[in-house]
Amino acid sequence: MRFDFTGKVAVVTGASSGIGAATARLLASSGAALVLVGRDAGRLHEVAGTSPDTRDAVAVAVDLAEVGASGEVARAAADAFGTVDVVVHCAGLLEMAPVADVDPASIERMWAINARAPMLLTRSLAPHMGDGSAIVFVSSTVAHVGFGSYAPYSATKGALEAFARALAVELAPRTRVNVLAPGFVATPMLTDQYPARPASSRGSSRGRRSASSAPARTSPRASSRCATRSRAAT
């Protein structure tokens, strides 16, 4: 699956690993200039180094849980490229626990990264986005199917999808808004929760074993929703 993002500027969060890094690499190979967002500056620069022209890749090391981080990302994007054509929200946090045992601070951390950060970053970037632009939110199947020990995480993803639905109406027709809800993908966020099980069998805590996918298999789906030829999809 090939895309042409020549002349486009893409902001990708969670770009230091997993789906975010795979999506950033695919967008770069398709001609996009990149604003890479994540907490690990070293890994962001590694991803930036895979761009065909490293001058077209800017790394912004911030903690999106901080309210002011979204403004910092928007300023970096505007200073480097002037406009933004594509935003892919990949940053996420999963902390599993039964509701009876969940730490309130854990709920706050997941809400900050999974729901509040994409809302605030979208608010900051929207003024820099023009006609034909696109936003993709990476959600999860857990927003649609119940899994034990995932309840607070599922709630944050459900909130993200509700936000995206309303935003699609609000920003149309200038900007397309889509949600990608993959199943279990073998990213550090997931595999760290199942250290004793092989990646091929990590999955639901309901007793089923679900094969996990690789980030590189998910990134084309994210990119396809940003492509001009997908302008009818929202």
XYZ file of N, CA and C in Angstrom:
702
model
N 0.859 -1.186 0.000
C 0.000 0.000 0.000
C 0.896 1.236 0.000
N 0.824 2.062 -1.047
C 1.683 3.224 -1.187
C 0.868 4.494 -1.119
N 1.458 5.505 -0.499
C 0.807 6.800 -0.351
C 1.776 7.885 -0.794
N 1.215 9.039 -1.155
C 2.044 10.172 -1.528
C 1.732 11.334 -0.598
N 2.670 11.632 0.303
C 2.506 12.752 1.222
C 3.536 13.842 0.933
N 4.001 13.887 -0.310
C 4.974 14.905 -0.691
C 4.416 16.299 -0.429
N 5.194 17.116 0.268
C 4.767 18.474 0.564
C 3.841 18.600 1.756
N 3.522 17.487 2.418
C 2.638 17.500 3.581
C 3.450 17.502 4.866
N 2.873 18.094 5.904
C 3.495 18.122 7.226
C 2.635 17.298 8.169
N 3.253 16.322 8.825
C 2.522 15.413 9.714
C 3.063 15.500 11.133
N 2.156 15.658 12.078
C 2.494 15.596 13.501
C 2.090 14.215 14.003
N 3.023 13.491 14.593
C 2.755 12.147 15.102
C 3.143 12.095 16.571
N 2.187 11.771 17.438
C 2.515 11.615 18.851
C 2.808 10.145 19.147
N 3.471 9.924 20.279
C 3.893 8.559 20.576
C 4.873 8.052 19.546
N 5.657 8.956 18.971
C 6.477 8.631 17.797
C 7.790 7.945 18.139
N 8.058 7.741 19.415
C 9.327 7.128 19.776
C 9.282 5.608 19.776
N 8.081 5.009 19.662
C 7.989 3.546 19.653
C 6.629 3.112 19.129
N 6.492 1.802 18.921
C 5.195 1.219 18.600
C 4.543 1.752 17.344
N 3.224 1.909 17.407
C 2.456 2.358 16.243
C 2.899 3.743 15.798
N 3.209 4.621 16.755
C 3.624 5.977 16.403
C 4.897 5.991 15.589
N 5.895 5.223 16.017
C 7.160 5.180 15.282
C 6.969 4.563 13.902
N 6.193 3.486 13.830
C 5.956 2.836 12.533
C 5.207 3.762 11.588
N 4.238 4.495 12.119
C 3.478 5.437 11.286
C 4.369 6.570 10.806
N 5.195 7.090 11.694
C 6.107 8.175 11.318
C 7.055 7.737 10.208
N 7.598 6.535 10.330
C 8.521 6.042 9.297
C 7.812 5.890 7.951
N 6.580 5.396 7.991
C 5.847 5.221 6.740
C 5.519 6.564 6.106
N 5.096 7.530 6.915
C 4.790 8.857 6.382
C 6.050 9.504 5.790
N 7.186 9.345 6.482
C 8.434 9.920 5.973
C 8.820 9.286 4.649
N 8.683 7.974 4.544
C 9.041 7.285 3.299
C 8.104 7.660 2.167
N 6.935 8.223 2.525
C 5.957 8.648 1.513
C 6.051 10.134 1.212
N 7.087 10.803 1.760
C 7.353 12.187 1.395
C 6.974 13.234 2.404
N 6.392 12.854 3.544
C 5.935 13.842 4.519
C 7.088 14.410 5.337
N 6.968 15.680 5.685
C 7.817 16.267 6.720
C 7.180 15.943 8.063
N 8.002 15.737 9.085
C 7.497 15.198 10.342
C 7.757 16.102 11.534
N 6.780 16.148 12.425
C 6.953 16.674 13.775
C 6.710 15.483 14.696
N 7.775 14.980 15.292
C 7.723 13.762 16.093
C 7.615 14.129 17.564
N 6.604 13.578 18.228
C 6.321 13.964 19.610
C 6.407 12.737 20.513
N 7.117 12.868 21.616
C 7.235 11.786 22.581
C 8.068 12.239 23.754
N 8.247 11.348 24.729
C 9.007 11.719 25.923
C 10.489 11.394 25.803
N 10.855 10.438 24.971
C 12.233 9.970 24.885
C 12.938 10.654 23.713
N 13.734 11.662 24.017
C 14.396 12.440 22.961
C 15.311 11.579 22.112
N 16.034 10.652 22.745
C 16.956 9.803 22.001
C 16.250 8.959 20.966
N 15.156 8.329 21.356
C 14.423 7.479 20.406
C 13.727 8.308 19.341
N 13.272 9.504 19.700
C 12.677 10.383 18.687
C 13.705 10.725 17.614
N 14.915 11.021 18.025
C 15.957 11.370 17.046
C 16.330 10.161 16.191
N 16.243 8.963 16.759
C 16.476 7.761 15.955
C 15.431 7.640 14.853
N 14.168 7.876 15.207
C 13.103 7.820 14.201
C 13.291 8.934 13.183
N 13.641 10.129 13.664
C 13.864 11.260 12.751
C 14.978 10.943 11.766
N 15.963 10.175 12.213
C 17.094 9.832 11.355
C 16.734 8.921 10.205
N 15.551 8.301 10.260
C 15.129 7.435 9.159
C 14.459 8.218 8.045
N 14.212 9.501 8.271
C 13.602 10.325 7.220
C 14.575 10.498 6.062
N 14.088 10.445 4.827
C 14.988 10.626 3.672
C 15.754 11.937 3.718
N 15.152 12.964 4.303
C 15.807 14.254 4.480
C 15.622 14.655 5.939
N 16.664 14.525 6.737
C 16.541 14.782 8.167
C 16.168 16.233 8.472
N 16.333 17.126 7.507
C 15.896 18.505 7.717
C 14.375 18.592 7.771
N 13.703 17.552 7.291
C 12.246 17.531 7.286
C 11.678 16.750 8.466
N 12.455 16.615 9.526
C 11.979 15.913 10.713
C 12.391 16.686 11.958
N 11.405 17.075 12.743
C 11.631 17.825 13.983
C 11.173 16.969 15.148
N 12.028 16.807 16.140
C 11.689 16.030 17.330
C 11.327 16.975 18.466
N 10.173 16.719 19.090
C 9.716 17.538 20.212
C 9.541 16.609 21.416
N 10.476 16.652 22.335
C 10.433 15.784 23.510
C 9.652 16.479 24.627
N 8.437 16.036 24.842
C 7.570 16.607 25.870
C 6.766 15.488 26.519
N 6.243 15.770 27.697
C 5.308 14.872 28.359
C 3.912 15.413 28.102
N 3.155 14.736 27.261
C 1.824 15.229 26.882
C 0.841 15.231 28.047
N 1.215 14.615 29.159
C 0.360 14.694 30.347
C 0.366 16.101 30.938
N 1.395 16.889 30.596
C 1.464 18.274 31.056
C 0.585 19.151 30.167
N -0.248 19.970 30.793
C -1.221 20.777 30.046
C -0.536 21.689 29.033
N 0.620 22.237 29.376
C 1.285 23.170 28.474
C 2.014 22.528 27.310
N 2.093 21.197 27.290
C 2.860 20.519 26.238
C 2.251 20.717 24.860
N 0.939 20.764 24.775
C 0.292 20.900 23.465
C 0.675 22.202 22.782
N 0.762 23.274 23.550
C 1.174 24.546 22.974
C 2.606 24.516 22.501
N 3.466 23.805 23.220
C 4.866 23.673 22.821
C 4.991 22.933 21.493
N 4.196 21.870 21.323
C 4.216 21.116 20.068
C 3.727 21.989 18.917
N 2.640 22.716 19.140
C 2.088 23.564 18.083
C 3.077 24.650 17.669
N 3.753 25.229 18.633
C 4.742 26.261 18.306
C 5.907 25.675 17.520
N 6.349 24.494 17.905
C 7.453 23.857 17.184
C 7.067 23.551 15.745
N 5.839 23.072 15.548
C 5.374 22.762 14.194
C 5.262 24.026 13.350
N 4.692 25.069 13.932
C 4.514 26.323 13.194
C 5.858 26.961 12.865
N 6.788 26.931 13.818
C 8.109 27.525 13.583
C 8.871 26.772 12.500
N 8.734 25.450 12.484
C 9.504 24.643 11.535
C 8.907 24.640 10.139
N 7.561 24.568 10.061
C 6.935 24.325 8.755
C 5.792 25.288 8.413
N 5.296 26.034 9.376
C 4.238 27.005 9.102
C 2.843 26.445 9.186
N 2.608 25.288 8.576
C 1.279 24.689 8.567
C 1.375 23.215 8.949
N 0.215 22.628 9.228
C 0.113 21.205 9.542
C -0.985 20.603 8.677
N -0.691 19.486 8.028
C -1.665 18.823 7.163
C -2.256 17.565 7.789
N -1.482 16.899 8.612
C -1.877 15.600 9.161
C -1.506 15.546 10.637
N -2.406 15.028 11.454
C -2.102 14.752 12.861
C -2.517 13.313 13.152
N -1.587 12.535 13.699
C -1.893 11.166 14.095
C -1.599 11.032 15.587
N -2.660 10.874 16.362
C -2.541 10.772 17.815
C -2.313 9.311 18.201
N -1.055 8.930 18.432
C -0.723 7.550 18.783
C -0.332 7.379 20.243
N 0.006 8.456 20.919
C 0.456 8.337 22.305
C -0.625 7.703 23.165
N -0.223 6.784 24.029
C -1.196 6.122 24.892
C -0.544 5.568 26.131
N -1.368 5.287 27.135
C -0.894 4.715 28.390
C -1.893 3.671 28.863
N -1.394 2.487 29.159
C -2.222 1.394 29.675
C -1.664 0.949 31.019
N -2.499 1.019 32.044
C -2.167 0.499 33.357
C -3.317 -0.398 33.791
N -3.082 -1.693 33.766
C -4.147 -2.664 34.023
C -4.323 -2.913 35.516
N -5.594 -3.019 35.939
C -5.917 -3.393 37.314
C -7.417 -3.612 37.406
N -7.871 -4.566 38.216
C -9.304 -4.679 38.479
C -9.798 -3.389 39.129
N -11.029 -3.041 38.886
C -11.565 -1.784 39.413
C -11.412 -1.712 40.933
N -11.581 -2.850 41.618
C -11.470 -2.857 43.082
C -10.078 -2.466 43.555
N -9.074 -2.661 42.700
C -7.688 -2.400 43.092
C -7.085 -1.171 42.419
N -7.814 -0.540 41.535
C -7.212 0.530 40.734
C -6.856 1.731 41.604
N -5.710 2.295 41.317
C -5.228 3.485 42.006
C -5.842 4.716 41.340
N -6.495 5.611 42.088
C -7.040 6.821 41.469
C -6.010 7.600 40.655
N -4.764 7.579 41.107
C -3.721 8.281 40.346
C -3.502 7.640 38.984
N -3.699 6.326 38.890
C -3.574 5.638 37.614
C -4.661 6.096 36.648
N -5.872 6.246 37.158
C -6.963 6.748 36.317
C -6.622 8.133 35.784
N -6.083 8.976 36.645
C -5.712 10.331 36.226
C -4.622 10.296 35.159
N -3.643 9.423 35.330
C -2.552 9.341 34.336
C -3.077 8.899 32.977
N -3.925 7.868 32.975
C -4.469 7.388 31.701
C -5.376 8.424 31.057
N -6.176 9.109 31.861
C -7.042 10.157 31.302
C -6.197 11.263 30.675
N -5.130 11.655 31.367
C -4.297 12.753 30.879
C -3.683 12.441 29.522
N -3.184 11.198 29.348
C -2.507 10.836 28.104
C -3.490 10.413 27.021
N -4.459 9.588 27.369
C -5.324 8.959 26.358
C -6.466 9.854 25.887
N -6.902 10.783 26.705
C -8.066 11.599 26.347
C -7.759 13.091 26.356
N -7.272 13.602 27.493
C -7.072 15.056 27.574
C -6.001 15.546 26.608
N -4.881 14.827 26.521
C -3.784 15.282 25.654
C -4.205 15.399 24.189
N -4.880 14.391 23.610
C -5.317 14.560 22.219
C -6.291 15.720 22.030
N -7.148 15.946 23.019
C -8.072 17.083 22.922
C -7.308 18.401 22.904
N -6.383 18.557 23.845
C -5.650 19.818 23.935
C -4.717 20.019 22.747
N -4.081 18.958 22.292
C -3.186 19.096 21.150
C -3.969 19.435 19.885
N -5.134 18.823 19.721
C -5.979 19.157 18.570
C -6.389 20.624 18.624
N -6.754 21.085 19.807
C -7.122 22.504 19.964
C -5.966 23.411 19.554
N -4.744 23.044 19.926
C -3.590 23.880 19.619
C -3.181 23.831 18.156
N -3.377 22.663 17.509
C -2.943 22.508 16.120
C -3.990 22.943 15.106
N -5.267 22.885 15.464
C -6.344 23.171 14.504
C -6.186 24.511 13.785
N -5.759 25.580 14.465
C -5.601 26.856 13.742
C -4.543 26.821 12.643
N -3.660 25.834 12.681
C -2.594 25.725 11.683
C -2.942 24.753 10.555
N -4.150 24.196 10.586
C -4.554 23.186 9.604
C -5.518 23.796 8.590
N -5.286 23.487 7.320
C -6.090 24.079 6.256
C -6.975 23.069 5.552
N -7.465 23.458 4.394
C -8.355 22.594 3.614
C -7.632 21.295 3.226
N -8.366 20.196 3.344
C -7.818 18.908 2.972
C -6.976 18.253 4.054
N -6.933 18.835 5.237
C -6.146 18.260 6.321
C -6.881 17.082 6.957
N -6.158 16.338 7.780
C -6.729 15.117 8.357
C -6.186 14.873 9.756
N -7.050 14.345 10.616
C -6.675 13.969 11.976
C -7.086 12.518 12.196
N -6.186 11.722 12.758
C -6.494 10.336 13.100
C -6.209 10.118 14.576
N -7.177 9.570 15.279
C -7.009 9.192 16.678
C -6.872 7.675 16.750
N -5.819 7.196 17.407
C -5.660 5.755 17.585
C -6.347 5.356 18.887
N -7.423 4.607 18.753
C -8.195 4.123 19.892
C -7.856 2.652 20.113
N -8.839 1.837 20.424
C -8.599 0.423 20.684
C -9.919 -0.324 20.633
N -9.836 -1.610 20.344
C -11.044 -2.430 20.379
C -11.647 -2.503 21.774
N -10.864 -2.185 22.803
C -11.418 -2.255 24.163
C -12.464 -1.174 24.410
N -12.557 -0.210 23.508
C -13.631 0.776 23.610
C -14.968 0.190 23.169
N -14.923 -0.997 22.544
C -16.130 -1.613 21.990
C -16.445 -2.973 22.597
N -15.444 -3.646 23.142
C -15.612 -4.984 23.727
C -15.028 -4.973 25.134
N -15.749 -5.517 26.095
C -15.294 -5.496 27.471
C -14.192 -6.503 27.757
N -13.152 -6.076 28.473
C -12.062 -6.939 28.912
C -11.795 -6.654 30.386
N -11.704 -7.693 31.175
C -11.423 -7.521 32.586
C -10.092 -6.828 32.826
N -10.030 -5.984 33.852
C -8.840 -5.223 34.253
C -8.499 -4.092 33.292
N -9.358 -3.849 32.307
C -9.139 -2.761 31.348
C -10.156 -1.619 31.514
N -11.010 -1.669 32.534
C -12.147 -0.749 32.585
C -11.752 0.731 32.510
N -10.856 1.243 33.337
C -10.510 2.662 33.223
C -9.868 3.007 31.872
N -8.982 2.130 31.393
C -8.371 2.361 30.080
C -9.440 2.382 28.989
N -10.379 1.434 29.050
C -11.461 1.384 28.066
C -12.273 2.668 28.090
N -12.505 3.193 29.293
C -13.286 4.428 29.418
C -12.585 5.604 28.758
N -11.252 5.671 28.877
C -10.538 6.785 28.242
C -10.610 6.684 26.726
N -10.560 5.458 26.201
C -10.647 5.288 24.750
C -12.073 5.565 24.251
N -13.073 5.207 25.045
C -14.441 5.540 24.678
C -14.655 7.040 24.624
N -14.071 7.752 25.580
C -14.162 9.216 25.574
C -13.477 9.803 24.348
N -12.328 9.237 23.990
C -11.600 9.714 22.809
C -12.445 9.556 21.550
N -13.127 8.429 21.412
C -13.948 8.202 20.227
C -15.154 9.140 20.195
N -15.742 9.417 21.359
C -16.864 10.363 21.406
C -16.397 11.754 20.989
N -15.221 12.143 21.456
C -14.644 13.431 21.066
C -14.432 13.490 19.563
N -13.899 12.418 18.991
C -13.622 12.389 17.552
C -14.903 12.512 16.729
N -15.964 11.857 17.169
C -17.232 11.948 16.422
C -17.741 13.381 16.374
N -17.709 14.055 17.515
C -18.165 15.446 17.546
C -17.235 16.349 16.754
N -15.927 16.083 16.854
C -14.946 16.904 16.150
C -15.097 16.775 14.640
N -15.437 15.583 14.166
C -15.612 15.375 12.726
C -16.685 16.295 12.163
N -17.737 16.505 12.941
C -18.809 17.407 12.512
C -18.340 18.858 12.592
N -17.634 19.165 13.665
C -17.206 20.539 13.907
C -16.201 21.035 12.869
N -15.288 20.176 12.443
C -14.215 20.607 11.544
C -14.509 20.377 10.066
N -15.576 19.644 9.768
C -15.931 19.407 8.364
C -16.379 20.713 7.709
N -16.106 20.882 6.410
C -15.403 19.953 5.500
C -13.896 20.208 5.405
N -13.389 21.163 6.191
C -11.973 21.520 6.063
C -11.053 20.370 6.453
N -11.365 19.734 7.575
C -10.487 18.699 8.122
C -11.264 17.413 8.334
N -10.738 16.306 7.834
C -11.349 14.998 8.067
C -10.855 14.431 9.385
N -11.756 13.804 10.111
C -11.416 13.213 11.407
C -11.804 11.744 11.388
N -10.869 10.877 11.742
C -11.139 9.448 11.777
C -10.536 8.814 13.029
N -11.062 7.651 13.367
C -10.561 6.861 14.490
C -10.100 5.511 13.967
N -8.961 5.066 14.439
C -8.461 3.729 14.155
C -8.462 2.956 15.472
N -9.168 1.830 15.507
C -9.287 1.041 16.732
C -8.709 -0.349 16.515
N -7.381 -0.494 16.586
C -6.761 -1.800 16.364
C -6.997 -2.731 17.549
N -6.775 -4.005 17.312
C -6.811 -4.983 18.390
C -5.500 -4.971 19.146
N -5.058 -6.141 19.578
C -3.826 -6.221 20.353
C -2.620 -6.121 19.425
N -1.832 -5.057 19.620
C -0.648 -4.810 18.805
C 0.571 -4.919 19.715
N 1.592 -5.602 19.253
C 2.774 -5.888 20.071
C 3.656 -4.658 20.200
N 3.186 -3.696 20.965
C 3.952 -2.496 21.286
C 4.431 -2.598 22.728
N 5.416 -1.791 23.129
C 5.869 -1.833 24.520
C 4.737 -1.592 25.521
N 3.783 -0.737 25.168
C 2.674 -0.461 26.077
C 1.907 -1.725 26.437
N 1.754 -2.635 25.454
C 1.030 -3.877 25.707
C 1.942 -4.972 26.240
N 3.080 -5.157 25.611
C 3.932 -6.277 25.998
C 4.475 -6.120 27.413
N 4.620 -4.887 27.887
C 5.066 -4.682 29.260
C 4.062 -5.226 30.277
N 2.792 -5.365 29.857
C 1.756 -5.861 30.761
C 1.748 -7.385 30.840
N 2.384 -8.035 29.852
C 2.387 -9.497 29.774
C 3.817 -10.012 29.643
N 4.679 -9.739 30.617
C 6.099 -10.078 30.453
C 6.387 -11.565 30.377
N 5.481 -12.396 30.880
C 5.772 -13.829 30.932
C 5.209 -14.600 29.758
N 4.532 -13.915 28.839
C 3.873 -14.605 27.736
C 4.449 -14.166 26.413
N 4.591 -15.050 25.450
C 5.121 -14.667 24.136
C 4.182 -13.716 23.430
N 4.753 -12.846 22.584
C 3.953 -11.825 21.905
C 2.830 -12.434 21.099
N 3.028 -13.619 20.541
C 2.022 -14.220 19.671
C 0.794 -14.676 20.433
N 0.885 -14.778 21.770
C -0.261 -15.268 22.518
C -0.773 -14.279 23.543
N -0.178 -13.091 23.587
C -0.679 -12.104 24.528
C -2.027 -11.600 24.069
N -2.934 -11.391 25.007
C -4.244 -10.912 24.581
C -5.175 -10.721 25.739
N -6.401 -11.109 25.564
C -7.467 -10.820 26.495
C -7.273 -11.494 27.835
N -7.630 -10.778 28.903
C -7.597 -11.355 30.232
C -8.884 -12.105 30.533
N -9.741 -12.270 29.540
C -10.977 -13.022 29.737
C -10.770 -14.509 29.466
N -9.544 -14.913 29.221
C -9.288 -16.334 29.031
C -9.021 -16.708 27.596
N -9.377 -15.825 26.630
C -9.079 -16.115 25.232
C -7.652 -15.690 24.937
N -7.029 -16.380 24.018
C -5.700 -15.990 23.577
C -5.814 -15.370 22.199
N -5.435 -14.092 22.103
C -5.565 -13.371 20.848
C -4.179 -13.081 20.303
N -3.925 -13.444 19.076
C -2.635 -13.148 18.462
C -2.476 -11.648 18.332
N -1.314 -11.127 18.716
C -1.080 -9.697 18.608
C -0.428 -9.389 17.272
N -0.733 -8.204 16.749
C -0.222 -7.769 15.462
C 1.015 -6.917 15.669
N 1.778 -6.708 14.615
C 2.957 -5.853 14.680
C 2.577 -4.422 14.342
N 3.279 -3.418 14.935
C 2.983 -2.019 14.620
C 3.032 -1.712 13.128
N 3.961 -2.350 12.414
C 4.102 -2.078 10.977
C 2.878 -2.510 10.181
N 2.051 -3.386 10.740
C 0.827 -3.791 10.055
C -0.308 -2.822 10.334
N -0.184 -2.018 11.375
C -1.218 -1.048 11.732
C -0.953 0.307 11.102
N 0.311 0.677 10.940
C 0.654 2.009 10.432
C 0.078 2.316 9.051
N -0.008 1.356 8.104
C -0.632 1.694 6.824
C -2.102 2.086 6.967
N -2.783 1.524 7.942
C -4.192 1.879 8.151
C -4.311 3.309 8.658
N -3.402 3.688 9.544
C -3.402 5.068 10.024
C -3.081 6.029 8.883
N -2.071 5.691 8.092
C -1.671 6.559 6.980
C -2.766 6.674 5.932
N -3.476 5.568 5.669
C -4.509 5.600 4.634
C -5.615 6.581 4.976
N -5.882 6.769 6.276
C -6.939 7.690 6.679
C -6.505 9.144 6.610
N -5.214 9.353 6.371
C -4.686 10.708 6.209
C -4.541 11.092 4.747
N -4.566 10.108 3.863
C -4.273 10.333 2.453
C -5.393 11.106 1.758
N -5.005 11.882 0.778
C -5.983 12.680 0.021
C -7.012 11.793 -0.651
N -6.610 10.614 -1.099
C -7.537 9.746 -1.791
C -8.599 9.161 -0.855
N -8.425 9.391 0.468
C -9.431 8.948 1.432
C -10.319 10.104 1.881
N -10.396 11.155 1.062
C -11.100 12.360 1.496
C -12.595 12.135 1.739
N -13.162 11.026 1.231
C -14.577 10.748 1.480
C -14.784 10.012 2.796
N -13.684 9.617 3.444
C -13.794 8.825 4.668
C -13.678 9.712 5.893
N -14.691 9.708 6.731
C -14.648 10.433 7.993
C -15.689 9.855 8.922
